[in-house]
Coordinates of C-alpha atoms in Angstrom, one line a residue:
X1 CA 16.6 -1.8 -14.6
X2 CA 15.8 -2.8 -11.3
X3 CA 17.5 -2.8 -7.6
X4 CA 20.2 -5.9 -7.7
X5 CA 21.3 -7.7 -4.7
X6 CA 24.8 -5.9 -4.7
X7 CA 23.3 -2.4 -4.5
X8 CA 21.3 -3.2 -2.1
X9 CA 24.2 -4.7 0.3
X10 CA 25.9 -1.2 -0.2
X11 CA 23.2 0.2 2.7
X12 CA 24.2 -2.2 5.5
X13 CA 22.3 0.3 8.2
X14 CA 18.7 -0.3 6.2
X15 CA 18.7 3.5 5.1
X16 CA 15.8 3.8 2.4
X17 CA 18.3 5.6 -0.3
X18 CA 16.7 7.7 -3.6
X19 CA 17.8 6.7 -6.8
X20 CA 17.6 10.4 -7.8
X21 CA 20.6 12.8 -7.5
X22 CA 18.2 15.4 -7.9
X23 CA 16.7 15.6 -4.6
X24 CA 19.8 16.3 -2.8
X25 CA 20.5 19.4 -4.7
X26 CA 16.9 20.8 -3.7
X27 CA 16.3 23.5 -0.9
X28 CA 13.7 22.0 0.3
X29 CA 11.3 18.7 -1.3
X30 CA 7.6 19.4 -0.9
X31 CA 5.5 16.3 -0.6
X32 CA 2.5 18.2 -2.5
X33 CA 0.5 15.5 -2.3
X34 CA 1.4 14.5 1.6
X35 CA 1.3 18.1 2.5
X36 CA 4.5 17.4 4.0
X37 CA 8.0 18.9 3.1
X38 CA 11.4 18.4 4.0
X39 CA 12.4 22.0 5.3
X40 CA 8.8 23.2 6.8
X41 CA 8.8 19.6 9.0
X42 CA 11.1 18.0 11.3
X43 CA 10.5 14.6 9.7
X44 CA 13.0 12.4 11.6
X45 CA 11.1 13.5 14.8
X46 CA 7.9 13.2 13.4
X47 CA 8.7 9.5 11.0
X48 CA 12.5 8.5 12.1
X49 CA 10.7 5.6 14.1
X50 CA 8.4 4.1 11.4
X51 CA 8.7 0.5 10.7
X52 CA 5.4 -0.5 8.7
X53 CA 3.8 1.4 6.3
X54 CA 0.4 0.6 5.8
X55 CA -1.8 1.3 2.7
X56 CA -5.1 0.9 1.6
X57 CA -7.7 2.3 -0.8
X58 CA -10.1 4.6 1.0
X59 CA -9.3 6.8 4.2
X60 CA -12.3 5.5 6.2
X61 CA -10.4 1.9 6.0
X62 CA -7.2 2.9 6.7
X63 CA -8.5 5.1 10.0
X64 CA -10.3 1.9 10.8
X65 CA -6.8 -0.1 10.5
X66 CA -5.4 2.9 12.7
X67 CA -7.7 2.4 15.7
X68 CA -7.5 -1.7 15.3
X69 CA -3.5 -1.8 15.4
X70 CA -3.7 0.8 17.9
X71 CA -5.2 -1.6 20.2
X72 CA -3.4 -4.8 18.8
X73 CA -0.3 -3.0 19.5
X74 CA -1.5 -1.6 22.9
X75 CA -0.6 1.6 22.0
X76 CA -1.9 4.9 24.1
X77 CA -2.9 8.1 23.5
X78 CA -2.3 10.9 25.9
X79 CA -5.3 11.9 27.9
X80 CA -8.0 13.8 25.8
X81 CA -6.6 13.5 22.9
X82 CA -7.4 11.3 19.3
X83 CA -5.6 10.1 16.4
X84 CA -4.3 13.0 14.1
X85 CA -4.9 13.0 10.2
X86 CA -1.2 13.9 9.2
X87 CA -2.1 14.8 5.9
X88 CA -5.6 16.5 6.0
X89 CA -4.9 20.1 4.5
X90 CA -3.9 17.8 1.3
X91 CA -7.2 16.8 0.5
X92 CA -6.3 13.7 -1.3
X93 CA -4.7 11.1 1.2
X94 CA -5.0 10.6 4.4
X95 CA -2.2 9.4 7.1
X96 CA -2.1 8.1 10.8
X97 CA 0.9 7.4 13.0
X98 CA 0.6 4.8 15.0
X99 CA 3.8 4.1 17.1
X100 CA 5.7 2.5 14.3
X101 CA 2.9 1.9 11.8
X102 CA 2.0 4.1 9.4
X103 CA -1.8 3.9 7.9
X104 CA -2.4 5.6 4.9
X105 CA -5.0 5.3 2.2
X106 CA -3.9 5.4 -1.2
X107 CA -6.7 6.4 -3.4
X108 CA -7.8 3.7 -6.3
X109 CA -5.5 2.5 -9.4
X110 CA -2.1 2.8 -10.7
X111 CA -1.9 6.2 -10.8
X112 CA -3.0 7.5 -6.9
X113 CA -1.1 4.8 -5.8
X114 CA 2.3 5.5 -8.0
X115 CA 1.4 8.9 -6.7
X116 CA 1.8 8.2 -2.9
X117 CA 4.7 5.7 -3.3
X118 CA 7.1 8.5 -4.8
X119 CA 6.4 10.6 -1.8
X120 CA 6.1 8.1 0.9
X121 CA 9.7 6.5 -0.2
X122 CA 10.8 9.9 -0.4
X123 CA 9.2 10.6 3.3
X124 CA 11.0 7.7 4.4
X125 CA 14.5 8.7 3.1
X126 CA 14.3 12.5 4.6
X127 CA 12.9 10.4 8.1
X128 CA 16.1 8.0 7.8
X129 CA 13.6 5.3 8.2
X130 CA 15.7 2.0 8.6
X131 CA 14.3 -1.4 6.8
X132 CA 10.6 -0.2 6.3
X133 CA 8.1 -2.6 5.7
X134 CA 5.5 -2.1 3.5
X135 CA 2.1 -3.6 3.0
X136 CA -1.2 -3.3 0.8
X137 CA -4.4 -4.1 2.2
X138 CA -7.2 -4.2 -0.2
X139 CA -10.0 -5.6 -1.6
X140 CA -9.9 -7.5 -4.6
X141 CA -12.4 -10.2 -7.1
X142 CA -11.8 -13.4 -6.5
X143 CA -11.1 -16.0 -9.4
X144 CA -12.8 -19.4 -8.3
X145 CA -12.4 -18.0 -4.7
X146 CA -16.0 -17.0 -2.7
X147 CA -16.2 -13.7 -1.2
X148 CA -14.4 -12.9 2.2
X149 CA -11.5 -14.9 1.0
X150 CA -8.1 -13.8 2.1
X151 CA -5.5 -13.7 -0.3
X152 CA -1.7 -13.1 0.1
X153 CA 0.1 -12.3 -3.3
X154 CA 2.9 -14.3 -4.6
X155 CA 3.2 -12.3 -7.8
X156 CA 1.6 -9.3 -9.4
X157 CA 0.8 -9.4 -12.9
X158 CA -0.8 -7.1 -15.6
X159 CA -3.5 -7.1 -17.4
X160 CA -1.2 -8.8 -20.5
X161 CA 0.4 -11.3 -17.6
X162 CA 3.5 -9.2 -17.7
X163 CA 5.1 -8.9 -14.2
X164 CA 6.4 -5.5 -14.7
X165 CA 5.6 -2.2 -14.4
X166 CA 5.4 0.2 -17.6
X167 CA 6.2 3.8 -17.2
X168 CA 6.0 5.9 -20.2
X169 CA 9.5 8.2 -19.6
X170 CA 10.3 10.9 -21.8
X171 CA 8.9 9.4 -24.5
X172 CA 10.3 5.6 -24.1
X173 CA 8.9 2.9 -22.3
X174 CA 10.4 1.9 -19.0
X175 CA 10.1 -1.7 -17.6
X176 CA 10.4 -2.2 -14.1
X177 CA 9.8 -5.7 -12.7
X178 CA 6.8 -6.3 -10.1
X179 CA 8.0 -8.0 -7.5
X180 CA 6.8 -9.1 -3.7
X181 CA 9.3 -10.2 -0.7
X182 CA 9.0 -14.0 -1.0
X183 CA 10.1 -14.4 2.8
X184 CA 7.8 -11.9 3.6
X185 CA 4.9 -13.8 2.1
X186 CA 5.9 -16.9 3.7
X187 CA 5.8 -15.3 6.5
X188 CA 2.5 -13.7 6.3
X189 CA 1.3 -17.6 5.2
X190 CA 2.3 -19.1 8.2
X191 CA 0.4 -16.7 10.6
X192 CA -2.5 -17.6 8.9
X193 CA -4.6 -19.5 11.6
X194 CA -6.5 -22.6 10.8
X195 CA -9.6 -21.5 13.4
X196 CA -10.3 -18.3 11.2
X197 CA -13.8 -19.2 10.1
X198 CA -12.7 -17.9 6.7
X199 CA -10.0 -19.3 4.6
X200 CA -6.9 -17.6 3.6
X201 CA -4.7 -18.6 0.2
X202 CA -2.2 -17.1 -1.9
X203 CA -1.4 -17.1 -5.7
X204 CA -0.8 -14.4 -8.6
X205 CA -2.8 -11.1 -8.3
X206 CA -3.7 -9.3 -11.4
X207 CA -3.7 -5.9 -11.6
X208 CA -5.5 -4.1 -13.9
X209 CA -5.9 -0.3 -15.1
X210 CA -10.0 -0.3 -15.1
X211 CA -12.5 -1.6 -12.9
X212 CA -15.0 -2.7 -16.2
X213 CA -13.8 -3.4 -19.4
X214 CA -10.1 -3.9 -18.3
X215 CA -11.5 -6.6 -15.7
X216 CA -14.0 -8.3 -18.5
X217 CA -17.4 -6.9 -16.4
X218 CA -20.3 -7.2 -18.3
X219 CA -21.9 -3.9 -16.3
X220 CA -19.7 -1.1 -17.1
X221 CA -21.4 1.6 -19.7
X222 CA -20.0 -0.1 -22.5
X223 CA -19.4 -4.0 -23.6
X224 CA -18.0 -4.9 -26.6
X225 CA -17.7 -9.0 -25.7
X226 CA -19.8 -11.7 -24.5
X227 CA -20.8 -13.7 -21.4
X228 CA -19.1 -16.4 -23.3
X229 CA -16.0 -14.4 -24.0
X230 CA -15.4 -13.3 -20.4
X231 CA -15.8 -16.7 -18.9
X232 CA -13.3 -18.4 -21.5
X233 CA -10.9 -15.3 -20.2
X234 CA -11.1 -15.8 -16.7
X235 CA -11.0 -19.3 -16.7
X236 CA -7.6 -18.8 -19.2
X237 CA -6.1 -16.3 -16.5
X238 CA -7.2 -19.2 -14.0
X239 CA -5.6 -22.1 -15.2
X240 CA -2.1 -19.4 -15.2
X241 CA -2.3 -19.5 -11.5
X242 CA -4.1 -16.0 -11.1
X243 CA -6.5 -16.1 -7.9
X244 CA -7.8 -12.3 -7.7
X245 CA -7.7 -9.2 -9.8
X246 CA -7.5 -5.6 -8.2
X247 CA -5.9 -2.3 -9.7
X248 CA -2.7 -1.2 -7.7
X249 CA -0.9 -4.6 -7.5
X250 CA 1.8 -4.3 -10.1
X251 CA 3.0 -0.5 -9.3
X252 CA 3.2 -1.0 -5.7
X253 CA 5.0 -4.0 -6.0
X254 CA 7.5 -2.5 -8.5
X255 CA 8.5 1.0 -7.0
X256 CA 9.1 -0.8 -3.3
X257 CA 11.5 -3.7 -5.1
X258 CA 13.2 -0.6 -7.2
X259 CA 13.6 1.5 -3.9
X260 CA 15.0 -2.0 -2.2
X261 CA 12.1 -1.8 0.1
X262 CA 10.3 -5.3 1.1
X263 CA 6.7 -5.6 0.7
X264 CA 3.4 -8.0 0.3
X265 CA 0.3 -7.4 -0.4
X266 CA -2.8 -9.0 1.2
X267 CA -6.7 -8.6 0.1
X268 CA -10.1 -9.8 0.8
X269 CA -12.3 -11.0 -1.9
X270 CA -15.7 -9.6 -2.3
X271 CA -16.9 -11.7 -4.7
X272 CA -16.3 -14.5 -7.1
X273 CA -15.8 -13.3 -10.9
X274 CA -16.8 -16.4 -12.0
X275 CA -20.0 -16.1 -10.7
X276 CA -21.1 -12.7 -11.1
X277 CA -19.5 -8.7 -11.6
X278 CA -21.3 -6.9 -8.9
X279 CA -21.0 -7.0 -5.4
X280 CA -24.3 -7.7 -3.9
X281 CA -22.6 -8.6 0.0
X282 CA -24.9 -6.3 2.1
X283 CA -22.5 -3.4 3.9
X284 CA -22.2 -4.8 7.0
X285 CA -20.5 -8.2 5.4
X286 CA -18.6 -6.3 3.3
X287 CA -17.3 -4.4 6.3
X288 CA -16.3 -7.3 8.5
X289 CA -14.5 -8.9 5.4
X290 CA -12.1 -5.9 4.8
X291 CA -11.4 -6.6 8.6
X292 CA -9.7 -9.8 8.1
X293 CA -6.8 -9.0 5.5
X294 CA -5.9 -6.4 8.7
X295 CA -6.0 -9.0 11.2
X296 CA -3.4 -10.7 9.3
X297 CA -1.0 -7.8 8.4
X298 CA -1.8 -7.0 12.5
X299 CA -0.2 -10.4 13.4
X300 CA 2.6 -9.9 11.2
X301 CA 3.1 -6.5 13.1
X302 CA 2.5 -7.5 16.5
X303 CA 4.8 -10.7 16.5
X304 CA 7.7 -8.7 14.9
X305 CA 7.2 -6.2 17.7
X306 CA 6.7 -8.8 20.8
X307 CA 10.5 -10.1 19.1
X308 CA 11.8 -6.8 19.5
X309 CA 10.4 -5.8 22.8
X310 CA 8.7 -3.0 21.5
X311 CA 5.0 -3.5 22.2
X312 CA 4.2 -0.2 23.8
X313 CA 4.3 3.0 22.6
X314 CA 4.5 7.0 23.1
X315 CA 3.2 9.6 20.8
X316 CA 0.7 9.7 18.2
X317 CA 1.5 11.3 15.0
X318 CA 2.4 15.0 16.1
X319 CA 3.2 17.6 14.0
X320 CA 7.0 18.7 14.3
X321 CA 7.2 21.9 12.5
X322 CA 10.7 23.3 11.9
X323 CA 10.0 26.3 9.8
X324 CA 6.6 28.0 10.4
X325 CA 6.7 30.3 7.3
X326 CA 7.3 26.9 5.0
X327 CA 4.9 25.0 6.8
X328 CA 2.5 27.8 6.2
X329 CA 3.9 27.3 2.2
X330 CA 3.7 23.5 1.9
X331 CA 0.1 23.7 3.5
X332 CA -0.7 26.4 0.7
X333 CA 1.1 24.6 -2.2
X334 CA -0.9 21.1 -1.1
X335 CA -4.3 23.2 -1.1
X336 CA -4.0 24.5 -4.7
X337 CA -2.2 22.0 -6.5
X338 CA -3.7 20.4 -9.2

């Protein structure tokens, strides 16, 4: 079951609504993996002005993006301060707030990004955020695309070419459509600069649950198919419109769509999978490539804020504690939760 247009129209103020009646009955909602809680922190004060949620795999990449977007939108920190990792006590994800932008690491693979999305969507709800826009900024393997190519996902499909997210739930499989926002995709494509020294393209993104066998690699600990089998498969999915492979697109597209949230995925290819399996580019080259999708998303954010007349901001993601006792409890829960 998906969010229909009629359901979206019920919330004209743009508030994020949870499709879970149990949350309202809880004394406090502890967001374990973020080291935050609805009773321990003043989430409206901390996050109420957020508009853009930008996610990527590693803490280092998202710290880099936080500093990059800070410079792009002209955000100023108070003298003598630095960006704060708001979720530092979770020891799982990092989270930086730069004015209306959240920069968050989501880890690797379907389970990790799914857990984060549940808690970030709940965070948006508790913070009373209006009309948030979610971006995944990542890396991928290209299918017929050279390393360093920026890819805007038009659609997300799984390893079986299904465009839905299968969730085992109470012994049954629930299928949630994986849909990205078409208008957002079009706007991102228009922001690609012809003078960029690299190609920006778009197409279907395949999401797999494994890096090695699930993506047809020959270099895993196990491999029970031939190179010919691999090439036949990769060329087959290429003919079906797949231009890149990664490991998070399906839950990202499905859960944001289920919540009625606009979302898009922008990745950079680290290699052409038709030419090999291992990432051979030097570290300094990879670091520059990973900035490329960040630049495109930053252009969107900067243009949006300029149009709204919101290009200078105060505050830098400080803690707003409502209850010291509950704050300590949330820290302890996040540190010990498995």
